[in-house]
Short mmCIF file of C-alpha atoms in Angstrom, two decimals:
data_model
loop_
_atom_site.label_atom_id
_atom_site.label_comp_id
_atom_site.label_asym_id
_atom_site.label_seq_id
_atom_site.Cartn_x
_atom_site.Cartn_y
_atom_site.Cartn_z
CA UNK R 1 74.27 70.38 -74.75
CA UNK R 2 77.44 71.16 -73.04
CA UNK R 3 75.85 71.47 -70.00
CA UNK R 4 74.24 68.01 -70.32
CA UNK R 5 77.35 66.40 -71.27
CA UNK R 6 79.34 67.28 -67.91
CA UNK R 7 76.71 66.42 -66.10
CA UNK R 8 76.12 62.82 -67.45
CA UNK R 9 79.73 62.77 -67.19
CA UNK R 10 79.74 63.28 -63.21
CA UNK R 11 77.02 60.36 -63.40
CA UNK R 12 79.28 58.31 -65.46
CA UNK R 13 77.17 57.26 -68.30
CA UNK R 14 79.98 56.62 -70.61
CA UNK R 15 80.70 53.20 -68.50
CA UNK R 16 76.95 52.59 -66.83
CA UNK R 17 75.01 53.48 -69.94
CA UNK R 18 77.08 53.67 -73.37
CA UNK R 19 79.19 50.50 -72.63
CA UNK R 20 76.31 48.44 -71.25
CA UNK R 21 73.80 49.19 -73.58
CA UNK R 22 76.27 49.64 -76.31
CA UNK R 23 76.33 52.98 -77.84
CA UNK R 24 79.27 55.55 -78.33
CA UNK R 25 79.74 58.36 -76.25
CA UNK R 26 78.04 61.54 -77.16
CA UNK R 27 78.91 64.27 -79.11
CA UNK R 28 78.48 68.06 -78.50
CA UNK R 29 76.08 68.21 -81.22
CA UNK R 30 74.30 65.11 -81.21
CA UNK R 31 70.60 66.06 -80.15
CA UNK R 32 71.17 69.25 -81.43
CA UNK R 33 71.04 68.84 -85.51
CA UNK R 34 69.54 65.94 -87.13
CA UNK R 35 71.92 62.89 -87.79
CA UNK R 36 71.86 61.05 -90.78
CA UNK R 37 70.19 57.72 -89.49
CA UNK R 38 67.12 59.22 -87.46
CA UNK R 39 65.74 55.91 -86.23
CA UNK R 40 69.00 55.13 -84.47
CA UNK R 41 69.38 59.09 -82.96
CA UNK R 42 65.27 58.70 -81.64
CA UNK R 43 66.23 54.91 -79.80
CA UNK R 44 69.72 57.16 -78.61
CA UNK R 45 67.37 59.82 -77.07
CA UNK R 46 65.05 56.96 -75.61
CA UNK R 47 67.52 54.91 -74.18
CA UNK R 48 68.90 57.72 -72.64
CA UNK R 49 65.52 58.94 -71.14
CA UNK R 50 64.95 55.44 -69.51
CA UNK R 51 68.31 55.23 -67.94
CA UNK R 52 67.62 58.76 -66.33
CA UNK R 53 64.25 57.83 -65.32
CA UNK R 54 65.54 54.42 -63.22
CA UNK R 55 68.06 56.68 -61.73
CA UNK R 56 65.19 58.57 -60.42
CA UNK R 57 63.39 54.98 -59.32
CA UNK R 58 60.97 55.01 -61.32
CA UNK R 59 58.69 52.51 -63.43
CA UNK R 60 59.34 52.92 -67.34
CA UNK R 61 59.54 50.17 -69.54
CA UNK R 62 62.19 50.88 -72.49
CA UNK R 63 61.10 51.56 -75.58
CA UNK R 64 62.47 49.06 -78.51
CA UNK R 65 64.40 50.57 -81.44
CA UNK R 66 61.57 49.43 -83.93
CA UNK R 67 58.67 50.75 -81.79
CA UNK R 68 55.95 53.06 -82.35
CA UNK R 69 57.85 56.44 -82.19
CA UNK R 70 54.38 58.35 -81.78
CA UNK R 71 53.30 56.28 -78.83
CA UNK R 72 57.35 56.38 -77.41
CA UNK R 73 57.14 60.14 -77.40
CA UNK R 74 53.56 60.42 -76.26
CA UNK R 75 54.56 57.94 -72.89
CA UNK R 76 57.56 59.63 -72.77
CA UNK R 77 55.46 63.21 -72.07
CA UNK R 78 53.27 61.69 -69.92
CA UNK R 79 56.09 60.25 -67.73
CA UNK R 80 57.46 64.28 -67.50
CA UNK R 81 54.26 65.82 -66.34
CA UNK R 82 54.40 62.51 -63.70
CA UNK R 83 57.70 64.22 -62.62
CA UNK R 84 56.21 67.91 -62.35
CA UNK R 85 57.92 68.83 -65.56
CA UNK R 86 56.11 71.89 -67.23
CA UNK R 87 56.96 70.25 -70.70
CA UNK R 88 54.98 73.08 -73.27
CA UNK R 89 56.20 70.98 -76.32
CA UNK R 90 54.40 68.30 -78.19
CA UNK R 91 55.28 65.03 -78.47
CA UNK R 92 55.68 65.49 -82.20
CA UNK R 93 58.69 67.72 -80.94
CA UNK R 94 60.23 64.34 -79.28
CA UNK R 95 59.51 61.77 -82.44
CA UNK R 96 62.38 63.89 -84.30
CA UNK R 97 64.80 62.87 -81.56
CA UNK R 98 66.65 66.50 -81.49
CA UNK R 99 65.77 69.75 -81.21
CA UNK R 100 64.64 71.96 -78.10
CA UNK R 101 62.32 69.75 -76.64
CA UNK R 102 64.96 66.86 -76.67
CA UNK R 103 67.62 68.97 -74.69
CA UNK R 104 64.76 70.31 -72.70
CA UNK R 105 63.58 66.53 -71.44
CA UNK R 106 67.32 65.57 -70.82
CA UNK R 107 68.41 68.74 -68.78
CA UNK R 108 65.11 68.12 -66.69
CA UNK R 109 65.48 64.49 -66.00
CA UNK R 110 69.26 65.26 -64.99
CA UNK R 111 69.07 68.27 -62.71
CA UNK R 112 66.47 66.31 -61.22
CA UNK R 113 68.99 62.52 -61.01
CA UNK R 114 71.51 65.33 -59.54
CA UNK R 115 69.49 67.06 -57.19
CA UNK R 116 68.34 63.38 -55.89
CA UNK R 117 71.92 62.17 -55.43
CA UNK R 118 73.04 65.08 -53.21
CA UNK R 119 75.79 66.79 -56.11
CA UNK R 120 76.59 70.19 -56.20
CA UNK R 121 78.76 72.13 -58.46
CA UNK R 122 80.54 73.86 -56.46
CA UNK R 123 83.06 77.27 -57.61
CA UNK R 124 86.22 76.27 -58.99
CA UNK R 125 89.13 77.31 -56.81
CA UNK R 126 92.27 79.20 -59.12
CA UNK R 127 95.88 78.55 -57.04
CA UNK R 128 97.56 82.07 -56.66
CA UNK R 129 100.74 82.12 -58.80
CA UNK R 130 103.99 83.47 -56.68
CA UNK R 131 106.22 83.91 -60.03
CA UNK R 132 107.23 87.07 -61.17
CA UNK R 133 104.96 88.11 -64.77
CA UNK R 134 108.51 88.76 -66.77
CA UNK R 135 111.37 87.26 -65.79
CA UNK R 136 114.84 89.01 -65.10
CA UNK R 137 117.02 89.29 -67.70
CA UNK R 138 121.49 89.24 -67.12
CA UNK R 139 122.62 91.98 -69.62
CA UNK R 140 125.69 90.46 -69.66
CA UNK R 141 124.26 86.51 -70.08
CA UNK R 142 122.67 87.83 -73.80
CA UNK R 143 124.22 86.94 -76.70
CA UNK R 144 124.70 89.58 -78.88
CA UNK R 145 126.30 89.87 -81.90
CA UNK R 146 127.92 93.12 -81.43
CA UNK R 147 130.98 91.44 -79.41
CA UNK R 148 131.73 87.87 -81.07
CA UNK R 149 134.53 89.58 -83.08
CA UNK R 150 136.50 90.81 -79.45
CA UNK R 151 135.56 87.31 -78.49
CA UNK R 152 136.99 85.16 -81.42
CA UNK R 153 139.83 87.67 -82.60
CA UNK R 154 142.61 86.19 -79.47
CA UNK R 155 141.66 82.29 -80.89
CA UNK R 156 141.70 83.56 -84.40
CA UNK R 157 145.24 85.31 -84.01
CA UNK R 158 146.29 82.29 -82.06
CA UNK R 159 145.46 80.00 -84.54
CA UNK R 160 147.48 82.05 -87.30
CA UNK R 161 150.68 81.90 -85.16
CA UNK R 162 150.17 78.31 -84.66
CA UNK R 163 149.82 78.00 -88.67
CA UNK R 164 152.77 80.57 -89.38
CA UNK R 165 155.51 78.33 -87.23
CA UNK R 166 154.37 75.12 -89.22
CA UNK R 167 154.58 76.86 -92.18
CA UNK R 168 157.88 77.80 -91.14
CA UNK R 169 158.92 74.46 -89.85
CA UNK R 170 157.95 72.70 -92.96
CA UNK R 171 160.38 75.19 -95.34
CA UNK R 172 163.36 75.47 -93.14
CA UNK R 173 165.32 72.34 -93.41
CA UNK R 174 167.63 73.64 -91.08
CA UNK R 175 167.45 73.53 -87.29
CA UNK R 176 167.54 76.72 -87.33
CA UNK R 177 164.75 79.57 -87.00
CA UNK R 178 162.35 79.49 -83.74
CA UNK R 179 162.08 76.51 -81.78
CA UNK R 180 157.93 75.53 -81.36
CA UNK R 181 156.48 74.50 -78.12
CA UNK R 182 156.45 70.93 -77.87
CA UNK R 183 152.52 69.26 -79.52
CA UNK R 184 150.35 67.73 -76.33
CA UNK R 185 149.43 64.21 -75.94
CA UNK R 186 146.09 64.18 -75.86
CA UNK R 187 143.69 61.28 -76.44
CA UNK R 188 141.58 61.17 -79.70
CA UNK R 189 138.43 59.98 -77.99
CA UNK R 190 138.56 62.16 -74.94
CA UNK R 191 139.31 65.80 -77.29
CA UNK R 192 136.05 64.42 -79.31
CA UNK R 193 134.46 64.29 -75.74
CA UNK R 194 135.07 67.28 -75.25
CA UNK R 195 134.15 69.04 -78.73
CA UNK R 196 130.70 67.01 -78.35
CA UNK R 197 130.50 69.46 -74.55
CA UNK R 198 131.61 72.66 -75.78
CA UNK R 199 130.14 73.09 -79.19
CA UNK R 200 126.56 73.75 -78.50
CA UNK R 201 128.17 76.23 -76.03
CA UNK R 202 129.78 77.61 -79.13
CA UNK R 203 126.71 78.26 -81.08
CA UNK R 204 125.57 81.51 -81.45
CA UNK R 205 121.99 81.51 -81.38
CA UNK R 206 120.24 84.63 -82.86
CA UNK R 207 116.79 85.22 -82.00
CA UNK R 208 114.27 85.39 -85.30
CA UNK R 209 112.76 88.57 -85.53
CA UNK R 210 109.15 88.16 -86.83
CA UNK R 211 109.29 91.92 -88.40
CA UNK R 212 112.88 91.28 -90.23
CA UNK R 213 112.07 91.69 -94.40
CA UNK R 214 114.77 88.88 -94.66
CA UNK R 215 112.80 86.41 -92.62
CA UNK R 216 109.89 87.32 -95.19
CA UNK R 217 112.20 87.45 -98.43
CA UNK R 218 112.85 83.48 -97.38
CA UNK R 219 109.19 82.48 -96.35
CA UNK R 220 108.24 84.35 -99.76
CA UNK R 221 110.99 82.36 -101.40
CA UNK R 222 109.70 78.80 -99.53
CA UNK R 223 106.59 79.26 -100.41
CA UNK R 224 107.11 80.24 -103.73
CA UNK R 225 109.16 76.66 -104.34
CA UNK R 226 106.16 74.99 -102.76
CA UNK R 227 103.38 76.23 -105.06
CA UNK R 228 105.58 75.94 -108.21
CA UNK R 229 106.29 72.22 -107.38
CA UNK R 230 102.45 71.74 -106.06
CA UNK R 231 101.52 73.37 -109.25
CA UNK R 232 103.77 71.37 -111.97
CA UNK R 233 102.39 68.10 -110.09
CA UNK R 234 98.83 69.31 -110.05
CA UNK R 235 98.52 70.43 -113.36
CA UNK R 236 99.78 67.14 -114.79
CA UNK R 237 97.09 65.41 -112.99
CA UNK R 238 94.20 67.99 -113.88
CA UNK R 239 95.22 67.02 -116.86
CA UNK R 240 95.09 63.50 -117.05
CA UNK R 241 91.44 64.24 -115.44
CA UNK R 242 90.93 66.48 -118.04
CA UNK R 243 91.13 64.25 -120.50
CA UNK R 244 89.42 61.36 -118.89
CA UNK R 245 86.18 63.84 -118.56
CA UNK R 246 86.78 64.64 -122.50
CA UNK R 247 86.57 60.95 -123.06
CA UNK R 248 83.74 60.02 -120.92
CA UNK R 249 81.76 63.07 -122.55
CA UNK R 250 82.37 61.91 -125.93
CA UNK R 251 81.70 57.99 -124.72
CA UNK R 252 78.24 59.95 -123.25
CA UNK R 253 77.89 61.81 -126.58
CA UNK R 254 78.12 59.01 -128.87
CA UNK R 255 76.10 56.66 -126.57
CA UNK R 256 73.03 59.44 -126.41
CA UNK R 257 73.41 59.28 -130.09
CA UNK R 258 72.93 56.08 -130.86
CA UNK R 259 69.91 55.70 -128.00
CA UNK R 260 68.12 57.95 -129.96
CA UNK R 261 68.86 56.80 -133.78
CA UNK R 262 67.45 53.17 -131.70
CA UNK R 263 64.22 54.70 -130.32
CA UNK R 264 63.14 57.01 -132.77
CA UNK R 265 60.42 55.41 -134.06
CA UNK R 266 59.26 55.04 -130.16
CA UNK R 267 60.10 58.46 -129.76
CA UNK R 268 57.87 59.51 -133.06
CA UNK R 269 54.81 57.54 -131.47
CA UNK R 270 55.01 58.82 -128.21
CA UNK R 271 54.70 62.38 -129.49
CA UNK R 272 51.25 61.34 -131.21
CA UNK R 273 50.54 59.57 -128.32
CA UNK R 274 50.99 63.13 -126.72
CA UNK R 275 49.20 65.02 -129.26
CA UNK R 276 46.36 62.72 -129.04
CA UNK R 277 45.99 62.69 -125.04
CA UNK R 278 46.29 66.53 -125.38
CA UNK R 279 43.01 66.52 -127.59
CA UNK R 280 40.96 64.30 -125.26
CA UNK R 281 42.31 66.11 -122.75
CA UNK R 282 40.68 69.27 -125.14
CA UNK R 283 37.44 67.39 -125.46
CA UNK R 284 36.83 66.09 -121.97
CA UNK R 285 37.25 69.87 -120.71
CA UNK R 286 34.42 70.90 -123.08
CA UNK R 287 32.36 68.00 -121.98
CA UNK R 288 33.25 68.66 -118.73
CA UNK R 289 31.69 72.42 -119.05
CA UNK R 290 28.58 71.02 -120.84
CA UNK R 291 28.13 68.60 -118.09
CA UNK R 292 28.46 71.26 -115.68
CA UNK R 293 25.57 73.70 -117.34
CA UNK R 294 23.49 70.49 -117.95
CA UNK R 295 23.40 69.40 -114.48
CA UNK R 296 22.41 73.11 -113.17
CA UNK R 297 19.96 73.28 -115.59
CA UNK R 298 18.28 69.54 -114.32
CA UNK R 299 18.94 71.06 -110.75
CA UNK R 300 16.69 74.19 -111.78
CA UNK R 301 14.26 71.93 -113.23
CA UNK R 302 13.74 69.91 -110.90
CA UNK R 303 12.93 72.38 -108.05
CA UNK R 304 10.52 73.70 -110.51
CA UNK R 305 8.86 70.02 -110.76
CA UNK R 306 8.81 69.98 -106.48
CA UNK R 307 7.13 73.60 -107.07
CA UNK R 308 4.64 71.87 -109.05
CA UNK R 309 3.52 68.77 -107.52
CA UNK R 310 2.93 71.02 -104.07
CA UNK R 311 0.82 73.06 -105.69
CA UNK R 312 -1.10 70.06 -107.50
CA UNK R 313 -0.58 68.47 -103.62
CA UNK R 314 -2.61 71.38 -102.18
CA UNK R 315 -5.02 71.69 -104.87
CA UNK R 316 -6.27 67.85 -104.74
CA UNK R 317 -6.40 67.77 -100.47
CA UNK R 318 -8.66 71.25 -101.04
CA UNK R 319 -10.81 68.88 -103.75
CA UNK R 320 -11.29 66.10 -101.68
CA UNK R 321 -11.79 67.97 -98.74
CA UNK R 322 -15.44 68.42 -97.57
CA UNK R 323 -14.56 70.47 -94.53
CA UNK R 324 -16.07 74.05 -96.95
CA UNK R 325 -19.27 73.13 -97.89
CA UNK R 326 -20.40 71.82 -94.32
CA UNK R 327 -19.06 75.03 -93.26
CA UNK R 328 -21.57 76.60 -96.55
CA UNK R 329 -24.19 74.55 -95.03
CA UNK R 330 -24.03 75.74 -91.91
CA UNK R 331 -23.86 79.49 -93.28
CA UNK R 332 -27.24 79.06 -95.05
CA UNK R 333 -28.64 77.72 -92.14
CA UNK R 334 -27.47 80.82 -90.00
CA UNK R 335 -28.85 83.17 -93.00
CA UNK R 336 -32.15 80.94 -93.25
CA UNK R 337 -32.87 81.96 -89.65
CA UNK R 338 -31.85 85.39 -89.65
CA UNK R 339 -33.91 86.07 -92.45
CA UNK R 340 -36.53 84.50 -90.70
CA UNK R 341 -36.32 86.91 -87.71
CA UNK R 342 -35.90 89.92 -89.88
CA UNK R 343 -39.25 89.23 -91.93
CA UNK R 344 -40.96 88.83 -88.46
CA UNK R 345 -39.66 92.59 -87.01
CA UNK R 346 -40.90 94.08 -90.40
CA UNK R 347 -44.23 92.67 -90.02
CA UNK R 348 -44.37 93.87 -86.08
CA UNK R 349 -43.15 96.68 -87.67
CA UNK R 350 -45.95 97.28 -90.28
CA UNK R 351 -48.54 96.30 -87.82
CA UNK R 352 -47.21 98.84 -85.71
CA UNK R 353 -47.52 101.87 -88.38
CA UNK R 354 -50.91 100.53 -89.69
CA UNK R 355 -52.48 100.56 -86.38
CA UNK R 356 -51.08 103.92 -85.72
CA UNK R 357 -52.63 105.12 -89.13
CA UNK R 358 -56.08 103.87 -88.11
CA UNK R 359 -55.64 105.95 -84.81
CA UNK R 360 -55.38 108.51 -86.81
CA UNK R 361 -57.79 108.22 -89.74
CA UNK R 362 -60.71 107.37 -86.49
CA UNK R 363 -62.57 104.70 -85.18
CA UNK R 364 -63.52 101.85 -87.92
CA UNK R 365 -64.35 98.32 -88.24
CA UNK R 366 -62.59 96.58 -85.19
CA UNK R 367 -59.77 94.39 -86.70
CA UNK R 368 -58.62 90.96 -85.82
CA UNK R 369 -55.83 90.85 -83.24
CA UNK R 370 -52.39 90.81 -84.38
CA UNK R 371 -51.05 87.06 -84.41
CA UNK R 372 -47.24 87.14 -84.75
CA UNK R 373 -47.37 83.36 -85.04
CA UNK R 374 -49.16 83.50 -88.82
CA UNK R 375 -46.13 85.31 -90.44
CA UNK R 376 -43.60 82.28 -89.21
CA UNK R 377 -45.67 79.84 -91.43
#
């Protein structure tokens, strides 16, 4: 997303897109997590994707902020595979309006509105610093304080002798003793000038030492002031809440008391209520199971009934069906004839064997000739 967001940056969206079409400038994490209005985030990520896509010259027609978001996200694919874009996400992916495929369609559509306007990031360029890592330090420019005492002890002796002679001046009321050097004129409002220069060249400044105990002793100290003050104010006002929640509990309390003294009677009949729908409930489950064993039993039955009436089907077309005894007929017509030939071969037969018995037995009476054509009468 942060990649995204310098690049739209070099295309200045924030005064070509978010001023004229209204919208604030993006966040770091705006298509990345959903935001709390979605509608608003999807007509965002649409918006956007239009804006792109007439930066690339190209015809899309905006999608409103009250449109179909299935039929947004589904034009919105097909005008990615348009621009080559290997898109491997659904458009189901896009109606969210964040996510992976969101960031995937922007980065796309802007590589694609930089490579087309000629930009190139190019490597930034670091100036080579000339100044020494650590600078010199003057041994003698530190201020210490090992050496303020030399410093200040000529000024401090000074200002004793200075304070011994008035002493002395103010006791003796003689003019004798030792004679002071006369006081300078000096002007008020210059020597105030001049303490205003000198005294912050004065100051002694001491360098805190993050591992010094004392610098912890104080923070300890500090802090310690802090939380007991915090702690005084906060536990007056947990207690105030406390007793505002006791309050509202017993307001609660006495409230859910008296609901229930109301609706008892209400309560009373819905718990028959309850007991009754559980015993129809009871009863319709046992009905249900007898309905269930009923109907496989008519379902049995009735495929024995189909079993039936085929058989009875079968049984009446073989009755009324004359196609067997024409084909009887025509047997005993068959039989009538081969009988027929049969008796005539065991007469030729017989005639046969008696003439050869007559051979045998000699000549006799001659006998009539054999006339086939008397045994088919």
């Amino acid at each position: 997303m942060d990649d995204i967001l310098d690049k739209l940056k070099v295309l200045d969206y924030n005064n070509k897109f978010c001023r004229d079409a209204g919208f604030p400038p993006l966040t770091r994490f705006y298509f990345m997590a959903p935001a709390q209005n979605p509608n608003e985030q999807f007509f965002m990520f649409t918006s956007l994707f239009s804006w792109l896509i007439h930066k690339l010259r190209m015809e899309f027609e905006p999608p409103g902020q009250f449109d179909d978001p299935n039929a947004s996200a589904a034009n919105i694919v097909n005008e990615l595979k348009k621009l080559g874009v290997v898109f491997e996400y659904g458009p189901h992916k896009l109606k969210q309006g964040y996510g992976e495929a969101v960031l995937f369609a922007l980065q796309s559509l802007v590589d694609r509105v930089l490579a087309q306007s000629g930009f190139v990031f190019q490597k930034p360029t670091h100036k080579i610093d000339d100044y020494p890592e650590e600078a010199e330090v003057d041994d003698d420019a530190e201020v210490t304080t090992d050496n303020i005492e030399e410093k200040f002890q000529p000024e401090e002796e000074e200002e004793e002798a200075f304070m011994d002679a008035v002493r002395s001046r103010g006791k003796s009321d003689t003019p004798k003793g030792p004679t002071l050097p006369p006081r300078p004129k000096v002007d008020q409002a210059e020597w105030k000038l001049e303490v205003e220069r000198v005294a912050p060249m004065l100051r002694v400044q001491i360098s805190n030492d993050n591992k010094d105990w004392r610098i912890h002793l104080e923070q300890m100290a500090t802090n310690h002031s802090t939380i007991i003050s915090s702690l005084s104010e906060s536990k007056s006002q947990l207690g105030k809440l406390h007793g505002e929640i006791e309050k509202t509990l017993e307001k609660i309390s006495s409230r859910e008391k008296y609901i229930n003294t109301q609706f008892e009677s209400q309560i009373e009949e819905q718990r028959v209520l309850q007991d009754q729908i559980s015993e129809l409930r009871q009863k319709y489950n046992v009905s249900n199971s007898n309905v269930g064993e009923l109907s496989t039993e008519l379902a049995r039955i009735s495929e024995e009934l189909d079993a039936v009436k085929t058989r009875m089907d079968e049984i009446g077309n073989g009755m009324t069906d004359s196609q067997p005894l024409v084909n009887i007929k025509k047997g005993m017509g068959k039989l009538k004839i081969d009988i027929k030939q049969m008796d005539l071969r065991i007469g030729v037969v017989e005639h046969s064997l008696l003439q050869a018995k007559l051979k045998d037995k000699g000549p006799m009476l001659a006998m009539p000739a054999f006339n086939p054509a008397a045994f088919l009468v």
